[in-house]
Coordinates of C-alpha atoms in Angstrom, one line a residue:
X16 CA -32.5 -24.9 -9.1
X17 CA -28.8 -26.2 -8.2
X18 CA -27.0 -27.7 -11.4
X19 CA -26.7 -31.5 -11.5
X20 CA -24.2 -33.3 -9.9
X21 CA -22.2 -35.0 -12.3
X22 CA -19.9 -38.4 -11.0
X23 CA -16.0 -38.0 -12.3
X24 CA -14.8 -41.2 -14.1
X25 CA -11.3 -42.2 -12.9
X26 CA -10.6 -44.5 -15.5
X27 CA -8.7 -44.7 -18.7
X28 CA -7.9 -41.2 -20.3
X29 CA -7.4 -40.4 -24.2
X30 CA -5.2 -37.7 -23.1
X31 CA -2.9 -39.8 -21.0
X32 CA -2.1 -42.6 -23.7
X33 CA -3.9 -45.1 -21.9
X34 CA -5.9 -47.3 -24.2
X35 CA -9.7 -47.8 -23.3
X36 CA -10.7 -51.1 -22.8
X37 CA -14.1 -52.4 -21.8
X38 CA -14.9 -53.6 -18.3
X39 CA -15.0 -57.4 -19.2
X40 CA -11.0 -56.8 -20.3
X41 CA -10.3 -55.2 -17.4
X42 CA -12.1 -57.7 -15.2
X43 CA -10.0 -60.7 -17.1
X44 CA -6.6 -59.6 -17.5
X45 CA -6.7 -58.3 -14.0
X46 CA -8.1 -62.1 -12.9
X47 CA -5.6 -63.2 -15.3
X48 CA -2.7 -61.2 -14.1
X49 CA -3.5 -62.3 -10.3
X50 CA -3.2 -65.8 -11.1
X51 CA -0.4 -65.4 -13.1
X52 CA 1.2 -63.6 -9.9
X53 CA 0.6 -66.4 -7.5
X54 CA 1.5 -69.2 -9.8
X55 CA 5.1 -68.2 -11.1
X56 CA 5.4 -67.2 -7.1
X57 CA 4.4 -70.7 -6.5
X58 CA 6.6 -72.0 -9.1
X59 CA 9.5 -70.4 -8.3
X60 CA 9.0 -71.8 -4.8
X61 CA 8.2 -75.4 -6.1
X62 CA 11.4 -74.7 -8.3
X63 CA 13.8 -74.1 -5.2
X64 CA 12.8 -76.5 -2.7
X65 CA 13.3 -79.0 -5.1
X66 CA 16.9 -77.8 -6.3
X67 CA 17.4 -77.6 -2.5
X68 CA 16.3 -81.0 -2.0
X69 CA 18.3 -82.4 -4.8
X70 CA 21.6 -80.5 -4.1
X71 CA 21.1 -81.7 0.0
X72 CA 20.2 -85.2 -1.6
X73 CA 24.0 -84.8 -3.3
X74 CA 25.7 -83.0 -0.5
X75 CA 24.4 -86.5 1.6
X76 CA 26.2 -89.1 -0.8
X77 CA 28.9 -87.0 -1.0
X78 CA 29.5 -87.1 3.1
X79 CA 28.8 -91.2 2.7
X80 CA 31.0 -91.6 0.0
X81 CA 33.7 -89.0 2.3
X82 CA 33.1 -91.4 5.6
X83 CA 34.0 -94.8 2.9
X84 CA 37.2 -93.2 1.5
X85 CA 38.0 -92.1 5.2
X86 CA 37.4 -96.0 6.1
X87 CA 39.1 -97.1 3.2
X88 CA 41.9 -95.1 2.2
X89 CA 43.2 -93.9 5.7
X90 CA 46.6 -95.4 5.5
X91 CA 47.2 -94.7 1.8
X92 CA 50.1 -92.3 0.6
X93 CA 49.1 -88.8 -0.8
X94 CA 47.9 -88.6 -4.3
X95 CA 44.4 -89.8 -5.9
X96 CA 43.0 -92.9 -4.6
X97 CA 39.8 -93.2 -6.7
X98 CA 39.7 -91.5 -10.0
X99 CA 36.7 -93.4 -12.0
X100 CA 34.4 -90.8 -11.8
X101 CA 34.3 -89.4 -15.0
X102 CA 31.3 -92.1 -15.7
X103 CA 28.2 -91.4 -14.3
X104 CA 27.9 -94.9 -12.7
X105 CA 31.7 -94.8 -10.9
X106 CA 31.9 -94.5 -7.5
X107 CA 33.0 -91.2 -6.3
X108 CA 36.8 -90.0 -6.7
X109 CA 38.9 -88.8 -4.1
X110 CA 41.9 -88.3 -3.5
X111 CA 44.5 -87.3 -0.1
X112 CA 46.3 -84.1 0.0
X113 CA 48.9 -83.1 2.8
X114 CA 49.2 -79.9 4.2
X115 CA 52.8 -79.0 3.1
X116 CA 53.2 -78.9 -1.0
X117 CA 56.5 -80.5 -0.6
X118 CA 54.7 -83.8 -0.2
X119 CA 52.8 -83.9 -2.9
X120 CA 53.0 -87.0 -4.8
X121 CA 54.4 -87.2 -8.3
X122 CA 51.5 -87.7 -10.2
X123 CA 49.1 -85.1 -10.6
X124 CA 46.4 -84.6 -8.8
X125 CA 42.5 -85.1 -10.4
X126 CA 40.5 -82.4 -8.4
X127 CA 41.7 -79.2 -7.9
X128 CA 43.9 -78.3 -4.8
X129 CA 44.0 -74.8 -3.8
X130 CA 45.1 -72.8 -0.5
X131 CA 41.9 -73.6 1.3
X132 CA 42.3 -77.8 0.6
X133 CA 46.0 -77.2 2.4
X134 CA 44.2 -75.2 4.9
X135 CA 41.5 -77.9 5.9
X136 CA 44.3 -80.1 5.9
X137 CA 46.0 -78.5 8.6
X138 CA 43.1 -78.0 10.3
X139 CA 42.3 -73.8 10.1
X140 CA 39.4 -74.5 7.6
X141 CA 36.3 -76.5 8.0
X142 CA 34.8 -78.7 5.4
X143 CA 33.0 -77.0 2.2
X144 CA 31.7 -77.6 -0.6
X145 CA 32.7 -76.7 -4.2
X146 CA 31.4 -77.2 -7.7
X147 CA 33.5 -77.9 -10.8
X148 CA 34.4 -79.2 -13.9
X149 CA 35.0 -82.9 -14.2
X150 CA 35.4 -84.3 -17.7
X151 CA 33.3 -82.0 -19.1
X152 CA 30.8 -82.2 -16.8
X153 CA 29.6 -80.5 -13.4
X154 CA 30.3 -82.1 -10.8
X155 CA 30.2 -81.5 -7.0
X156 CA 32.9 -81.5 -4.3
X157 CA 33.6 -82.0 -0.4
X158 CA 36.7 -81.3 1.1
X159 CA 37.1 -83.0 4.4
X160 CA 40.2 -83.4 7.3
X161 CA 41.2 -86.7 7.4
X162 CA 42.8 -86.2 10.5
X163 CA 46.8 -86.4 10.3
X164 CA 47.7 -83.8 8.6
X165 CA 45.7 -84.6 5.5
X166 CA 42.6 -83.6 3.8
X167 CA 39.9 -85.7 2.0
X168 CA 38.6 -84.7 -2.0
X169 CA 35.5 -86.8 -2.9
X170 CA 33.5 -85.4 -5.9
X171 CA 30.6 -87.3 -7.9
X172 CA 29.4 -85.6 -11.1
X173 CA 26.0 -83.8 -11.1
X174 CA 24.0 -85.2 -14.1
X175 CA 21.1 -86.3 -12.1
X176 CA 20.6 -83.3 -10.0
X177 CA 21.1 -81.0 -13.1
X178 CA 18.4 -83.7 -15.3
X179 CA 16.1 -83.7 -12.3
X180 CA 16.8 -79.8 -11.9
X181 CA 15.7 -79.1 -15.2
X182 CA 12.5 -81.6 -15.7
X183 CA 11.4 -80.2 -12.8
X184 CA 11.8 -76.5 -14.4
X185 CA 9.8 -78.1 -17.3
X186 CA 7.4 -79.4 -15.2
X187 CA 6.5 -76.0 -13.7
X188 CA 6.9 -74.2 -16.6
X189 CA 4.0 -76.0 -18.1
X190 CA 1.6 -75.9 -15.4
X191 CA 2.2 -72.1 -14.7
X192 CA 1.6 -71.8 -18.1
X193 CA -1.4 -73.8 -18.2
X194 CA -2.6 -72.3 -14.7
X195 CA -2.2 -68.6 -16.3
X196 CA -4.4 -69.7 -19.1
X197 CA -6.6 -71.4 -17.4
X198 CA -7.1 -68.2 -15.2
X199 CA -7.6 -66.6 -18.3
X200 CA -10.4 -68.4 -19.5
X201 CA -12.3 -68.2 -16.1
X202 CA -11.6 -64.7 -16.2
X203 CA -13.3 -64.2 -18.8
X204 CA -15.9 -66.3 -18.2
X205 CA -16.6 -65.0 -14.6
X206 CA -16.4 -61.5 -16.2
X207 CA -19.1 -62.3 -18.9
X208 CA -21.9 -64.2 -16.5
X209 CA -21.0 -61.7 -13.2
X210 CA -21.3 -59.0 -15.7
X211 CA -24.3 -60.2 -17.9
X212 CA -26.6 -57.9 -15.8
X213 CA -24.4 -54.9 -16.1
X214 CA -24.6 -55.6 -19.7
X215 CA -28.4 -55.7 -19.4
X216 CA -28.6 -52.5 -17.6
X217 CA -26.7 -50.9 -20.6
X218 CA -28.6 -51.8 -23.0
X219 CA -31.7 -50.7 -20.9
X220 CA -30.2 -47.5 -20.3
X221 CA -29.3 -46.9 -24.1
X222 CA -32.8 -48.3 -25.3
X223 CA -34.4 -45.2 -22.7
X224 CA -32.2 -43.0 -24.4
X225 CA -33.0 -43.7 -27.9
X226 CA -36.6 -44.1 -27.5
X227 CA -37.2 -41.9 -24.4
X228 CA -39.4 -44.5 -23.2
X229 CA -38.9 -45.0 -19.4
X230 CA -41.2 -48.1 -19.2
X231 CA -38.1 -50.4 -19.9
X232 CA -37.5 -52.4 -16.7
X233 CA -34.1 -55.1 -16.5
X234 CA -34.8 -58.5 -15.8
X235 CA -33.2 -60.2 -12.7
X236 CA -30.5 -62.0 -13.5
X237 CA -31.2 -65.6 -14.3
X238 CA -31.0 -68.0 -11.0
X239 CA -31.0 -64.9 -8.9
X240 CA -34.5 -64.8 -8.4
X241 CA -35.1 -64.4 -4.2
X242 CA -31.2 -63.5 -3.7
X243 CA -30.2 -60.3 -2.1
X244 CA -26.5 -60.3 -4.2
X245 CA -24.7 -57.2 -5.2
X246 CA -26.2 -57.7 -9.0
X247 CA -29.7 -58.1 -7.3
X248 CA -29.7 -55.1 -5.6
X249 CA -28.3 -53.1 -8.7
X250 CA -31.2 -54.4 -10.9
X251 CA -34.1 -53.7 -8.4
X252 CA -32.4 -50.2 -7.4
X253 CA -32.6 -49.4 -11.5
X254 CA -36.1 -50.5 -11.9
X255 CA -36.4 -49.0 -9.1
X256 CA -34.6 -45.6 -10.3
X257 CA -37.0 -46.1 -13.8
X258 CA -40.4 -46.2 -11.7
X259 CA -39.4 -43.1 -10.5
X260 CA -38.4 -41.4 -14.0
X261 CA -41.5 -42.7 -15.6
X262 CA -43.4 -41.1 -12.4
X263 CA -41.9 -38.1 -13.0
X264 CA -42.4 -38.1 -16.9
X265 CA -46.0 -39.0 -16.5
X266 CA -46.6 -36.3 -14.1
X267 CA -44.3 -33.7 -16.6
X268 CA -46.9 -34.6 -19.2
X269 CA -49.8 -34.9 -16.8
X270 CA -49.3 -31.1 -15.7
X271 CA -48.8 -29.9 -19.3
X272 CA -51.8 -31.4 -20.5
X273 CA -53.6 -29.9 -17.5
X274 CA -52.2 -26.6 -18.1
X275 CA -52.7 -26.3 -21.5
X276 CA -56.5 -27.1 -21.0
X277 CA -56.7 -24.9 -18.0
X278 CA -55.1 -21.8 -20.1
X279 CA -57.2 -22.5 -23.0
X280 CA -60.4 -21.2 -21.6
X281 CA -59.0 -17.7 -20.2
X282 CA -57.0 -17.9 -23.0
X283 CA -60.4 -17.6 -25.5
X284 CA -62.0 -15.1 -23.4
X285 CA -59.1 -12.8 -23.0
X286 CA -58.8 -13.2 -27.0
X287 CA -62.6 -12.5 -27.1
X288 CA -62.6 -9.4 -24.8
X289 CA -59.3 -8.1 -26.8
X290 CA -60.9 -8.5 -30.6
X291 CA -64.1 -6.8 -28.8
X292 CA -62.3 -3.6 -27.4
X293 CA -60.6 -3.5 -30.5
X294 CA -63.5 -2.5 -32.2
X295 CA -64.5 0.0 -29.2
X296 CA -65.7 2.5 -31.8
X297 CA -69.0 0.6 -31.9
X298 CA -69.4 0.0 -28.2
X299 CA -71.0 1.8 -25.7
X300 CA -69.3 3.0 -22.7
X301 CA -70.9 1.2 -20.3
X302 CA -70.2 -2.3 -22.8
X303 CA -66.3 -0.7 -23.2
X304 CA -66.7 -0.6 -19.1
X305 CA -67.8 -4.1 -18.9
X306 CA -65.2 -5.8 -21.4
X307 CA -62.6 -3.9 -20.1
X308 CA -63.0 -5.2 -16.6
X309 CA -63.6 -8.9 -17.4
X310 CA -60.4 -8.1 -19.7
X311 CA -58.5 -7.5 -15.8
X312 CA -60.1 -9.6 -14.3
X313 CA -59.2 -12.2 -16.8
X314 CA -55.5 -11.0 -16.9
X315 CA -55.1 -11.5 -12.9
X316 CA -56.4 -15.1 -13.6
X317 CA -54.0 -15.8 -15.8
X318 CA -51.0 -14.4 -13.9
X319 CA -52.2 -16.1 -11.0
X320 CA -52.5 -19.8 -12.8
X321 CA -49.5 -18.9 -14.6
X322 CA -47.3 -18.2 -11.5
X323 CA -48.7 -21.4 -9.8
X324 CA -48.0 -23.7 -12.6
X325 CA -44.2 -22.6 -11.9
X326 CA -43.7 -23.2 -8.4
X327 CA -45.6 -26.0 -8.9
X328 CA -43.3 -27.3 -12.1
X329 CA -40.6 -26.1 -9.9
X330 CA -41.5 -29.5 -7.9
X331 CA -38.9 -27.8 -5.2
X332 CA -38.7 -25.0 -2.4
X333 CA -36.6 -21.9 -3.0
X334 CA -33.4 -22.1 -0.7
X335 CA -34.7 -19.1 1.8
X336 CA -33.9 -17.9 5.0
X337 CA -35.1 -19.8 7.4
X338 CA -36.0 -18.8 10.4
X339 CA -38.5 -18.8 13.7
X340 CA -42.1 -17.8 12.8
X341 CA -44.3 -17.7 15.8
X342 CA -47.6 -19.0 13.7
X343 CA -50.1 -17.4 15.7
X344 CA -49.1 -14.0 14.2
X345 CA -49.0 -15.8 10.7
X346 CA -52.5 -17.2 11.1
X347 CA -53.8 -13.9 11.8
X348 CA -52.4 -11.9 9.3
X349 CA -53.3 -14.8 6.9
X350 CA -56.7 -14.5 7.9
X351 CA -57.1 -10.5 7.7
X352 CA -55.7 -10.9 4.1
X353 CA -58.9 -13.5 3.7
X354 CA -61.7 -11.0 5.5
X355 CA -60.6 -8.5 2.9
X356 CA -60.4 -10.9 -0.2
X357 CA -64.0 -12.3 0.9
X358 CA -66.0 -9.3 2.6
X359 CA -69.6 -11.5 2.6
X360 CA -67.5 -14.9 4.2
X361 CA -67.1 -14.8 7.8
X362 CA -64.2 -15.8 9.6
X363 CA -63.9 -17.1 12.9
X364 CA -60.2 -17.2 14.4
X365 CA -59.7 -18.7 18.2
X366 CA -56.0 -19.7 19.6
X367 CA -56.0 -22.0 22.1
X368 CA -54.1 -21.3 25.5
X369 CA -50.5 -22.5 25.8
X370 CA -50.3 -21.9 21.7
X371 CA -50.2 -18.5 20.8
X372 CA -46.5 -18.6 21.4
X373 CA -45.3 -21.3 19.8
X374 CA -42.5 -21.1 16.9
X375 CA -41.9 -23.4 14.1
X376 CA -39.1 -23.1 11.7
X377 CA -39.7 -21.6 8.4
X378 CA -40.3 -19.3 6.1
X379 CA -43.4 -16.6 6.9
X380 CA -44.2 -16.0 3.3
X381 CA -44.3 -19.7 2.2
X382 CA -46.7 -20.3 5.8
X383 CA -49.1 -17.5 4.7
X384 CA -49.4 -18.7 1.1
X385 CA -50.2 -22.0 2.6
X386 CA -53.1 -20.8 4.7
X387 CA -54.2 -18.6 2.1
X388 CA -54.8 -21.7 0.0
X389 CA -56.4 -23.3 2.9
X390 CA -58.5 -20.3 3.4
X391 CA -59.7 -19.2 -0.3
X392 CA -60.8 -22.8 -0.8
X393 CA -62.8 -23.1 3.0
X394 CA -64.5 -19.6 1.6
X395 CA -65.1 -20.8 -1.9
X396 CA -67.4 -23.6 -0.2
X397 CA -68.8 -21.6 2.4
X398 CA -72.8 -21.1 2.4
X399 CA -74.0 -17.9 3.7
X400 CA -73.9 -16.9 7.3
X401 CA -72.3 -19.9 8.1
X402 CA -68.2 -18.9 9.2
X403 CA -65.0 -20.4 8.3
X404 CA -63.6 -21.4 11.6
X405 CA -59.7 -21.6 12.0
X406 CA -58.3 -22.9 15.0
X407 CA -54.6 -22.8 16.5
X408 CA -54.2 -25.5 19.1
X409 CA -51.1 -27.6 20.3
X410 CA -48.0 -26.8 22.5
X411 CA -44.8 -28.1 22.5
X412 CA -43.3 -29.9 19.7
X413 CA -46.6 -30.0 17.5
X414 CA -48.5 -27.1 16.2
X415 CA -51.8 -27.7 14.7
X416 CA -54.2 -25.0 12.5
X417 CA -57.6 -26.5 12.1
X418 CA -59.5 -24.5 9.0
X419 CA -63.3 -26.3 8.7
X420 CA -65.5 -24.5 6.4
X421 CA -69.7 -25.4 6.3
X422 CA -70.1 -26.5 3.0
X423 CA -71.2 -29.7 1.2
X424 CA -68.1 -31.3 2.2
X425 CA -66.1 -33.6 0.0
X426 CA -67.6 -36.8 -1.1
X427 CA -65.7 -40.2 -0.4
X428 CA -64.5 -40.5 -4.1
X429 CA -63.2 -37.0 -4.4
X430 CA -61.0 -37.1 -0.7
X431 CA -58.2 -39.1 -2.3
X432 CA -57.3 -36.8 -4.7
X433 CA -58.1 -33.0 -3.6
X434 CA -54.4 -32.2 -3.2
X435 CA -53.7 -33.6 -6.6
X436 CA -52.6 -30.5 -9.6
X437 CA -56.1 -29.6 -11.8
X438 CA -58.3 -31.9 -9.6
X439 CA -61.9 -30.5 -9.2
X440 CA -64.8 -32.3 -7.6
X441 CA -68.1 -32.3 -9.6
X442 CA -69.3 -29.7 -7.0
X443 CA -66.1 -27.3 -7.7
X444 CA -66.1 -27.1 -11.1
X445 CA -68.8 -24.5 -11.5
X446 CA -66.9 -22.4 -9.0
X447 CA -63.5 -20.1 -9.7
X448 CA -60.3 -21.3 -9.5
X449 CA -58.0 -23.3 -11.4
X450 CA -57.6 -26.7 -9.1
X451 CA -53.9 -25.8 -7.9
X452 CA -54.2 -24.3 -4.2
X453 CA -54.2 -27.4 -2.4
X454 CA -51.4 -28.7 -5.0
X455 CA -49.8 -25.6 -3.9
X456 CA -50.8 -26.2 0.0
X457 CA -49.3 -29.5 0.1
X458 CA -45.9 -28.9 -1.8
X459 CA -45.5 -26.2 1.2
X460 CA -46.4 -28.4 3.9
X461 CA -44.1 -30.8 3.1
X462 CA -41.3 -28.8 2.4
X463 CA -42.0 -27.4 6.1
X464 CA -41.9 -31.0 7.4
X465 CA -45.4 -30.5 8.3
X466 CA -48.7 -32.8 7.6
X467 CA -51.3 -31.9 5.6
X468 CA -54.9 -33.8 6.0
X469 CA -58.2 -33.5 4.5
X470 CA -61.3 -35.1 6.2
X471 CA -64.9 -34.6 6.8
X472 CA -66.3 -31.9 9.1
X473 CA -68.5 -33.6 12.1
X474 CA -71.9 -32.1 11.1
X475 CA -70.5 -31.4 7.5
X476 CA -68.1 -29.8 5.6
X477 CA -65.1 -29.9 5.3
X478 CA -62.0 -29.9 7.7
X479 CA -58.1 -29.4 6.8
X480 CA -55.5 -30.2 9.6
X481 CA -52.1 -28.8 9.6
X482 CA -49.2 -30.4 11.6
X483 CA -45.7 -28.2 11.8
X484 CA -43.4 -29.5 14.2
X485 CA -42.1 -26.7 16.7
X486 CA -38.4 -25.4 15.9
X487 CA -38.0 -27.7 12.9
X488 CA -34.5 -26.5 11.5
X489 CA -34.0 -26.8 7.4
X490 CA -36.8 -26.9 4.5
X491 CA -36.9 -29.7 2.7
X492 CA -35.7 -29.1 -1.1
X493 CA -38.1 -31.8 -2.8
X494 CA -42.0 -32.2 -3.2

């Protein structure tokens, strides 16, 4: 038997420093950390469109109020023309500044004048826009050409952009907060419910384990009944999976049962025959004769029983070479071995044209234990003078052995179960034998991909069909 296959867990690792955390953690801090992802993106977005929109908003009045001055101021000397603006409700402040520094006026100037105002001025530099300090607070500037040798300065101070900047930046700040734990708490409520059934399954699986009782089943998942979801399927695939175990358990202790009460009986007598040759001193020879040989004979039965109930426990074919068997040659030889294993049974063998040379895939030993079966229990049944007829007929894909025996037959109640381990019909159970040929027959068939049938004879007895397929390639590893 091949070892178990055994699935490698990918997850968390003590040895890497990795704390284990359960599923439902997992499931929420990655819902969680999703969320949080797309709303500081969307945030930060928000955020800049509206600090865009603002500043643009700014950048606009500061073009009206430049166009005003332009209007109002044109003829004016050099020098500052408008310089209220250090309250937030003045008008903004400009002022004119030539291109040459010689014409500066006396005064001072309010806004700062640097190389690139002189430049606009005389007309090498387009208009920008600056930031700076104004009476303590930030304000915004454009630089202009006036047109004659002159350029314009309007600034207006930048309170309500920066306050409408920064509520804004509140603003968001609270509802990504409150989005992020508002993820959280659906996280972890979608991972409770859409986990709730992985949660049942677990405690299934650990109740089997503790009480080794594979009747257990999980309950579909409340207001799933009829729905083919993912958490569906995984409930109805484990109760599923638990049929199956409990099968196979039941049939475990089934076959012990059986084979404990099958042993016990050779088991006595062997006992009885031992303890009696044991005291051989007060036997007489032909008595010594007589227990010694039903002490073989016994023996034989045992090993035979013995090495049935382990391929049969083995519920699985060997892995053998397979290869092509032509079956008429295998039929024969199978029913030589019976001739010689029941001298006062008759057997009648006849291949039909077209089907002595067909092939199936297999293995030759396996196919001759098969017929063997097939062929003790046919000569087991059959009444005297009356033959065991095997017949090879098919061609082509389907091979078919026919073995029909003359006997009672098999009643109606018994036909459902004579491939079953230990079953014996009423009829049988007077007879030698342990009930585990036909087991033995069928768990061969079917590992050759082939069909095996039980049915009455027409006229009486019984009559066991075998189907192989011709050139079948591979055994089949399960019963």
């Amino acid at each position: 038997m091949t070892a178990p296959r055994r699935l490698r867990w990918r997850g968390g690792d003590r040895r890497s420093g990795w704390p284990r955390r359960s599923l439902r953690t997992r499931l929420t801090l990655a819902a969680s950390l999703a969320v949080a992802v797309v709303v500081v993106g969307v945030c930060t977005a928000a955020f800049l469109v509206i600090r865009y929109q603002l500043l643009r908003q700014l950048d606009l009045h500061l073009t009206q109020s430049a166009r005003l001055a332009a209007q109002q101021y044109r003829h004016e000397p050099a020098g500052v023309v408008q310089g209220e603006c250090r309250y937030l409700a003045a008008p903004a402040c400009a002022q004119l500044v030539p291109t040459r520094p010689g014409d500066d006026p006396d005064n001072p100037y309010l806004l700062p004048v640097t190389g690139t105002t002189r430049a606009v001025a005389a007309g090498t530099h387009g208009a920008y826009h600056s930031e700076l300090r104004l009476a303590g607070h930030r304000a915004r500037m454009l630089t202009t050409r006036l047109g004659d040798g002159r350029a314009l300065q309007v600034a207006v101070r930048a309170d309500t952009v920066d306050r409408g900047v920064r509520q804004a930046a509140e603003l968001l700040l609270a509802v990504g907060a409150g989005g992020i734990l508002l993820a959280g708490g659906l996280g972890f409520w979608v991972s409770r419910t859409g986990l709730a059934p992985v949660g049942r399954l677990t405690a299934t699986a650990e109740r089997i384990t503790a009480t080794r009782d594979a009747r257990h089943r999980i309950e579909p998942p409340p207001g799933r009944a009829g729905r083919e979801d993912e958490l569906t399927r995984l409930a109805t695939a484990f109760n599923t999976m638990l049929e199956e175990l409990e099968k196979s358990v039941s049939a475990q202790r089934r076959l012990v049962a059986d084979a404990s009460h099958e042993l016990r009986t050779p088991l006595t007598a062997l006992r009885t025959n031992a303890e009696l040759l044991a005291r051989s001193a007060r036997l007489t020879d032909a008595q010594r004769e007589r227990a010694a040989g039903a002490l073989g004979r016994q023996l034989r039965e045992v090993t035979v029983l013995v090495n049935d109930l382990i391929e049969l426990a083995r519920e699985e074919e060997p892995d053998p070479l397979v290869e092509d068997v032509r079956l008429a040659g295998v039929v024969g030889h199978a029913v030589a071995a019976a001739r010689d294993h029941w001298p006062e049974v008759s057997f009648r063998l006849s291949v039909a044209p077209g089907a002595g040379g067909g092939t199936v895939a297999g293995v030759p030993a396996r196919l001759s234990r098969l017929l063997s079966c097939l062929l003790d229990n046919a000569a087991k049944f059959s009444p005297p003078g009356r033959p065991v007829e095997v017949t090879l007929t098919g061609s082509g894909d389907r091979l078919e052995v026919i073995v029909r025996d003359h006997g009672p037959g098999i009643a109606d109640e018994d036909l459902p179960y004579v491939f079953d381990r230990f079953y014996r019909a009423r009829t049988a159970r007077a007879l030698p034998g342990s009930g585990l040929g036909l087991a033995m027959a069928r768990q061969i068939a079917h590992a050759h991909h082939a069909g095996l049938t039980a049915e009455h004879a027409p006229g009486g007895g019984a009559l066991f069909r075998l189907r192989l397929p011709a050139r079948h390639r591979g055994l089949s590893q399960s019963s």
